[in-house]
Short mmCIF file of N, CA and C in Angstrom, two decimals:
data_model
loop_
_atom_site.label_atom_id
_atom_site.label_comp_id
_atom_site.label_asym_id
_atom_site.label_seq_id
_atom_site.Cartn_x
_atom_site.Cartn_y
_atom_site.Cartn_z
N MET A 1 166.75 32.82 67.47
CA MET A 1 166.09 32.80 68.74
C MET A 1 166.84 33.45 69.87
N LYS A 2 168.41 33.11 69.80
CA LYS A 2 169.17 33.92 70.82
C LYS A 2 169.09 35.24 70.68
N LYS A 3 169.32 35.99 69.83
CA LYS A 3 168.96 37.22 69.53
C LYS A 3 168.14 37.92 69.90
N TYR A 4 166.87 37.18 69.96
CA TYR A 4 165.65 37.93 70.13
C TYR A 4 165.58 37.96 71.89
N LEU A 5 165.94 36.86 72.45
CA LEU A 5 166.04 36.93 73.77
C LEU A 5 166.94 38.24 74.32
N LEU A 6 168.24 37.99 73.83
CA LEU A 6 169.04 39.38 74.14
C LEU A 6 168.64 40.45 73.75
N LEU A 7 167.81 41.05 72.77
CA LEU A 7 167.11 41.99 72.58
C LEU A 7 166.00 42.17 73.87
N PHE A 8 165.50 41.37 74.16
CA PHE A 8 164.22 41.28 75.01
C PHE A 8 164.90 41.67 76.51
N ILE A 9 165.81 41.35 76.68
CA ILE A 9 166.89 41.30 78.12
C ILE A 9 167.32 42.91 77.98
N PHE A 10 167.84 43.31 76.82
CA PHE A 10 168.21 44.59 76.77
C PHE A 10 167.24 45.59 76.67
N LEU A 11 166.33 45.70 76.19
CA LEU A 11 165.08 46.30 76.29
C LEU A 11 164.44 46.54 77.64
N PHE A 12 164.20 45.40 78.03
CA PHE A 12 163.75 45.03 79.76
C PHE A 12 164.63 45.89 80.59
N ASN A 13 165.75 45.87 80.67
CA ASN A 13 166.98 46.60 81.46
C ASN A 13 166.92 48.27 80.96
N TYR A 14 166.40 48.51 79.71
CA TYR A 14 166.49 49.68 79.50
C TYR A 14 165.20 50.60 80.00
N ILE A 15 164.10 50.08 79.70
CA ILE A 15 162.73 50.40 80.27
C ILE A 15 162.83 50.52 81.98
N ASP A 16 163.57 49.35 82.37
CA ASP A 16 163.52 49.51 83.94
C ASP A 16 164.14 50.58 84.38
N SER A 17 165.49 50.69 83.75
CA SER A 17 166.44 52.24 84.33
C SER A 17 165.31 53.19 84.25
N PHE A 18 164.32 53.46 84.02
CA PHE A 18 163.74 54.97 83.86
C PHE A 18 162.77 54.87 85.11
N SER A 19 162.48 53.65 85.60
CA SER A 19 161.86 53.66 86.89
C SER A 19 162.60 53.64 88.29
N GLN A 20 162.07 55.26 88.70
CA GLN A 20 163.10 55.52 90.11
C GLN A 20 162.24 54.95 91.06
N GLU A 21 162.79 53.78 91.70
CA GLU A 21 162.01 53.42 92.85
C GLU A 21 162.76 53.91 94.22
N PRO A 22 162.07 54.60 95.34
CA PRO A 22 163.10 55.15 96.11
C PRO A 22 163.93 54.28 96.81
N VAL A 23 165.07 54.84 97.11
CA VAL A 23 166.07 53.70 98.04
C VAL A 23 166.11 53.54 99.28
N ARG A 24 165.90 52.26 99.82
CA ARG A 24 165.90 52.22 101.39
C ARG A 24 167.30 52.40 101.98
N ILE A 25 167.65 53.56 102.43
CA ILE A 25 169.25 53.72 102.76
C ILE A 25 169.63 53.17 104.33
N ILE A 26 168.24 52.81 104.73
CA ILE A 26 168.77 52.46 106.03
C ILE A 26 169.21 50.99 106.37
N VAL A 27 168.81 50.21 105.19
CA VAL A 27 169.58 48.92 105.10
C VAL A 27 171.14 49.01 104.17
N ASN A 28 171.60 50.10 103.95
CA ASN A 28 172.55 50.18 103.42
C ASN A 28 173.76 50.31 104.19
N LEU A 29 174.35 49.35 105.02
CA LEU A 29 175.25 49.26 105.80
C LEU A 29 176.57 50.38 105.62
N GLU A 30 176.74 50.79 104.55
CA GLU A 30 177.89 51.31 104.26
C GLU A 30 177.53 53.07 104.65
N LYS A 31 175.93 53.25 104.77
CA LYS A 31 175.80 54.62 105.31
C LYS A 31 175.11 54.31 106.53
N GLY A 32 174.46 53.40 106.79
CA GLY A 32 173.97 53.44 108.24
C GLY A 32 174.06 51.97 108.93
N ASP A 33 174.55 52.00 110.31
CA ASP A 33 174.87 50.87 111.20
C ASP A 33 173.62 50.40 112.00
N GLU A 34 173.29 49.28 111.99
CA GLU A 34 172.34 48.82 112.80
C GLU A 34 172.92 48.89 114.32
N ILE A 35 172.04 49.33 114.88
CA ILE A 35 172.52 49.47 116.42
C ILE A 35 171.29 48.77 117.28
N GLY A 36 171.92 48.70 118.59
CA GLY A 36 171.14 47.68 119.36
C GLY A 36 170.81 46.40 118.93
N SER A 37 170.24 45.35 119.53
CA SER A 37 170.04 43.89 119.25
C SER A 37 169.73 43.91 117.88
N PRO A 38 170.33 42.66 117.34
CA PRO A 38 170.18 42.29 115.90
C PRO A 38 169.01 42.29 115.39
N GLY A 39 168.25 42.57 114.47
CA GLY A 39 166.97 42.56 113.94
C GLY A 39 166.17 43.44 114.60
N SER A 40 166.73 44.57 115.53
CA SER A 40 165.82 45.64 116.13
C SER A 40 165.40 46.64 115.05
N ASN A 41 165.61 46.71 113.97
CA ASN A 41 165.52 47.51 113.00
C ASN A 41 165.62 49.16 113.51
N VAL A 42 166.60 49.35 114.37
CA VAL A 42 167.00 50.78 114.50
C VAL A 42 168.45 50.90 113.95
N PHE A 43 168.61 51.86 112.99
CA PHE A 43 169.77 52.46 112.63
C PHE A 43 170.08 53.62 112.69
N GLU A 44 171.55 53.91 112.73
CA GLU A 44 172.10 54.97 113.18
C GLU A 44 173.09 55.49 111.92
N ILE A 45 173.07 57.02 111.55
CA ILE A 45 174.14 57.46 110.51
C ILE A 45 174.76 58.57 111.54
N ASN A 46 176.22 58.36 111.48
CA ASN A 46 176.63 59.28 112.31
C ASN A 46 177.68 60.45 111.44
N LYS A 47 176.55 61.24 110.46
CA LYS A 47 177.28 62.03 109.64
C LYS A 47 176.25 62.93 108.95
N SER A 48 176.45 63.78 108.53
CA SER A 48 175.11 64.68 107.91
C SER A 48 175.31 63.97 106.51
N ILE A 49 173.64 63.87 105.91
CA ILE A 49 173.96 63.09 104.59
C ILE A 49 173.19 64.16 103.69
N SER A 50 173.33 63.81 102.14
CA SER A 50 172.62 64.74 101.68
C SER A 50 171.99 63.87 100.31
N TYR A 51 170.92 63.94 99.77
CA TYR A 51 170.87 63.16 98.35
C TYR A 51 169.65 63.60 97.67
N HIS A 52 170.24 63.71 96.30
CA HIS A 52 169.60 64.48 95.16
C HIS A 52 168.37 63.79 94.33
N ASN A 53 168.90 62.49 93.91
CA ASN A 53 167.72 61.76 93.29
C ASN A 53 166.96 60.51 93.92
N ASP A 54 167.60 60.25 94.99
CA ASP A 54 167.17 58.98 95.75
C ASP A 54 165.79 59.34 96.72
N GLY A 55 165.52 58.50 97.19
CA GLY A 55 164.76 58.78 98.00
C GLY A 55 164.85 57.94 99.07
N ILE A 56 163.96 58.16 100.48
CA ILE A 56 164.37 57.46 101.54
C ILE A 56 163.08 57.02 102.29
N ILE A 57 162.95 55.80 102.41
CA ILE A 57 161.70 55.28 103.18
C ILE A 57 161.95 54.42 104.41
N ILE A 58 160.96 54.91 105.22
CA ILE A 58 161.45 54.36 106.69
C ILE A 58 160.00 53.86 106.95
N GLN A 59 160.08 52.47 107.34
CA GLN A 59 158.68 51.70 107.41
C GLN A 59 158.52 51.85 108.87
N SER A 60 156.90 51.19 109.14
CA SER A 60 156.44 51.44 110.24
C SER A 60 157.02 51.06 111.62
N ASN A 61 157.85 49.86 111.23
CA ASN A 61 158.61 48.96 112.41
C ASN A 61 160.33 49.64 112.38
N GLU A 62 160.56 50.65 111.74
CA GLU A 62 162.00 50.91 111.93
C GLU A 62 161.95 52.42 111.92
N THR A 63 163.45 52.64 113.01
CA THR A 63 163.82 53.88 113.23
C THR A 63 165.01 54.49 112.52
N LEU A 64 165.35 55.48 112.33
CA LEU A 64 166.56 55.97 111.61
C LEU A 64 166.89 57.00 112.13
N ILE A 65 168.12 56.98 113.09
CA ILE A 65 168.51 58.19 113.91
C ILE A 65 169.93 58.94 113.00
N ILE A 66 169.90 60.09 112.79
CA ILE A 66 170.87 60.73 111.77
C ILE A 66 171.59 61.98 112.51
N CYS A 67 172.90 61.62 113.27
CA CYS A 67 173.54 62.69 113.74
C CYS A 67 174.10 63.70 112.91
N GLY A 68 173.27 64.61 112.48
CA GLY A 68 173.51 65.60 111.49
C GLY A 68 172.63 66.06 110.55
N ASP A 69 172.73 66.88 109.59
CA ASP A 69 171.77 67.29 108.85
C ASP A 69 171.08 66.19 107.84
N LEU A 70 169.99 66.35 107.52
CA LEU A 70 169.54 65.56 106.26
C LEU A 70 168.98 66.46 105.23
N GLU A 71 169.29 66.47 104.09
CA GLU A 71 169.25 67.49 103.22
C GLU A 71 168.61 66.32 101.95
N LEU A 72 167.54 66.81 101.58
CA LEU A 72 166.93 66.28 100.37
C LEU A 72 166.59 67.28 99.03
N SER A 73 167.68 67.10 97.93
CA SER A 73 167.24 68.26 96.96
C SER A 73 166.86 67.56 95.94
N GLY A 74 166.60 68.09 94.56
CA GLY A 74 166.57 67.74 93.36
C GLY A 74 164.89 66.81 93.52
N SER A 75 165.19 65.65 93.08
CA SER A 75 163.70 64.89 92.93
C SER A 75 163.93 63.99 94.19
N ALA A 76 164.57 64.05 95.09
CA ALA A 76 164.60 62.95 96.35
C ALA A 76 163.49 63.21 97.18
N VAL A 77 162.94 62.26 97.85
CA VAL A 77 161.65 62.40 98.49
C VAL A 77 161.90 61.62 99.97
N LEU A 78 161.12 61.89 100.81
CA LEU A 78 161.42 61.26 102.23
C LEU A 78 159.98 60.70 102.40
N SER A 79 159.54 59.36 102.89
CA SER A 79 158.56 59.12 103.24
C SER A 79 158.78 57.98 104.49
N ASN A 80 158.18 58.54 105.50
CA ASN A 80 158.53 58.04 106.85
C ASN A 80 157.16 57.54 107.75
N ALA A 81 156.87 56.10 107.58
CA ALA A 81 155.84 55.74 108.47
C ALA A 81 156.44 55.22 110.19
N GLY A 82 157.47 55.24 110.09
CA GLY A 82 158.28 54.98 111.61
C GLY A 82 158.79 56.06 112.31
N ASN A 83 159.78 55.87 112.52
CA ASN A 83 160.52 57.14 113.43
C ASN A 83 162.05 57.82 113.05
N LEU A 84 161.99 58.74 112.73
CA LEU A 84 162.82 59.64 112.24
C LEU A 84 163.47 60.46 113.43
N ILE A 85 164.59 60.58 113.62
CA ILE A 85 165.27 61.23 114.55
C ILE A 85 166.54 61.80 114.17
N LEU A 86 166.69 63.45 113.91
CA LEU A 86 167.63 64.14 113.30
C LEU A 86 168.36 65.05 114.70
N SER A 87 169.45 65.17 114.72
CA SER A 87 170.02 65.98 115.37
C SER A 87 170.41 67.31 114.94
N GLY A 88 170.34 67.47 113.34
CA GLY A 88 170.50 68.59 112.97
C GLY A 88 169.16 69.06 112.31
N ASN A 89 169.61 69.79 111.00
CA ASN A 89 168.45 70.28 110.17
C ASN A 89 167.77 69.14 109.22
N LEU A 90 166.54 69.31 108.74
CA LEU A 90 165.90 68.78 107.97
C LEU A 90 165.80 69.77 106.69
N ILE A 91 166.31 69.58 105.64
CA ILE A 91 166.16 70.53 104.41
C ILE A 91 165.65 69.87 103.30
N LEU A 92 164.52 70.20 102.80
CA LEU A 92 163.78 69.76 101.83
C LEU A 92 163.86 70.97 100.48
N SER A 93 164.54 70.43 99.60
CA SER A 93 164.81 71.58 98.30
C SER A 93 164.30 70.97 97.17
N GLY A 94 163.92 71.75 96.03
CA GLY A 94 163.97 71.21 94.90
C GLY A 94 162.14 70.79 94.67
N SER A 95 162.17 69.96 93.62
CA SER A 95 160.61 69.58 93.26
C SER A 95 160.79 68.11 92.45
N THR A 96 159.61 67.31 92.80
CA THR A 96 159.61 66.12 91.70
C THR A 96 159.04 66.62 90.65
N SER A 97 159.72 65.59 89.41
CA SER A 97 159.30 66.00 88.21
C SER A 97 157.75 65.45 87.81
N ASN A 98 157.35 64.47 88.75
CA ASN A 98 156.34 63.70 88.57
C ASN A 98 155.03 64.05 89.48
N GLY A 99 155.20 65.27 90.36
CA GLY A 99 154.31 65.61 90.90
C GLY A 99 154.07 65.07 92.40
N GLN A 100 154.62 64.10 92.70
CA GLN A 100 154.94 62.96 93.91
C GLN A 100 155.17 64.29 94.96
N ASN A 101 154.78 64.00 95.90
CA ASN A 101 155.02 64.91 97.14
C ASN A 101 156.51 64.72 97.55
N LYS A 102 157.16 65.74 98.03
CA LYS A 102 158.39 65.54 98.34
C LYS A 102 158.52 64.87 99.72
N PHE A 103 157.57 65.17 100.74
CA PHE A 103 157.77 64.59 102.14
C PHE A 103 156.39 64.06 102.49
N GLU A 104 156.39 62.83 102.92
CA GLU A 104 155.16 62.12 103.14
C GLU A 104 155.58 61.85 104.78
N ASN A 105 154.53 62.06 105.57
CA ASN A 105 154.92 61.54 106.95
C ASN A 105 153.54 60.90 107.62
N SER A 106 153.79 59.48 107.97
CA SER A 106 152.84 59.31 109.29
C SER A 106 153.35 58.27 110.40
N GLY A 107 154.62 58.93 110.68
CA GLY A 107 155.22 58.31 111.74
C GLY A 107 155.76 59.34 112.57
N ASN A 108 156.57 59.49 113.18
CA ASN A 108 157.25 60.35 114.26
C ASN A 108 158.58 61.30 113.87
N ILE A 109 158.43 62.20 114.09
CA ILE A 109 160.05 62.99 113.36
C ILE A 109 159.95 63.95 114.74
N ILE A 110 161.62 63.72 114.93
CA ILE A 110 162.32 64.62 116.00
C ILE A 110 163.40 65.41 115.34
N VAL A 111 163.42 66.81 115.01
CA VAL A 111 164.32 67.32 114.30
C VAL A 111 164.77 68.24 115.43
N GLY A 112 166.28 68.32 115.78
CA GLY A 112 166.98 69.21 116.86
C GLY A 112 167.42 70.41 116.23
N GLY A 113 167.24 70.69 114.66
CA GLY A 113 167.30 72.01 114.31
C GLY A 113 166.38 72.53 113.82
N ASN A 114 166.33 72.97 112.41
CA ASN A 114 165.03 73.62 111.65
C ASN A 114 164.73 72.64 110.75
N PHE A 115 163.52 72.52 110.18
CA PHE A 115 162.78 72.22 109.13
C PHE A 115 162.89 73.10 108.15
N GLN A 116 163.60 73.15 107.23
CA GLN A 116 163.66 74.08 105.86
C GLN A 116 163.18 73.59 104.49
N GLU A 117 162.32 74.29 104.06
CA GLU A 117 161.76 73.79 103.10
C GLU A 117 161.94 74.96 101.75
#
């Protein structure tokens, strides 16, 4: 019984590793710091950032400020329902393997530089 349980756990983790859920970088305090009052959902990143396989999800009540460029290459995607403010360029290159849109926006975007696709 124990070996079947271990086999089940291994198979579940193996299959789960193939599902690529977008990563919400705005809650990763190593890359983004919350500014304003605690719980205000306003985050700031003080450098240019580049992602190759991850995704960025900005929810409707969130604001992400990037002081630099944002580059999404490979299969990385951007889904914005909130506010995205960039002081530099927004660069989208590459394509997704499953036909998913590289860029989905129902929020507000301010780009200080160029929008490059």
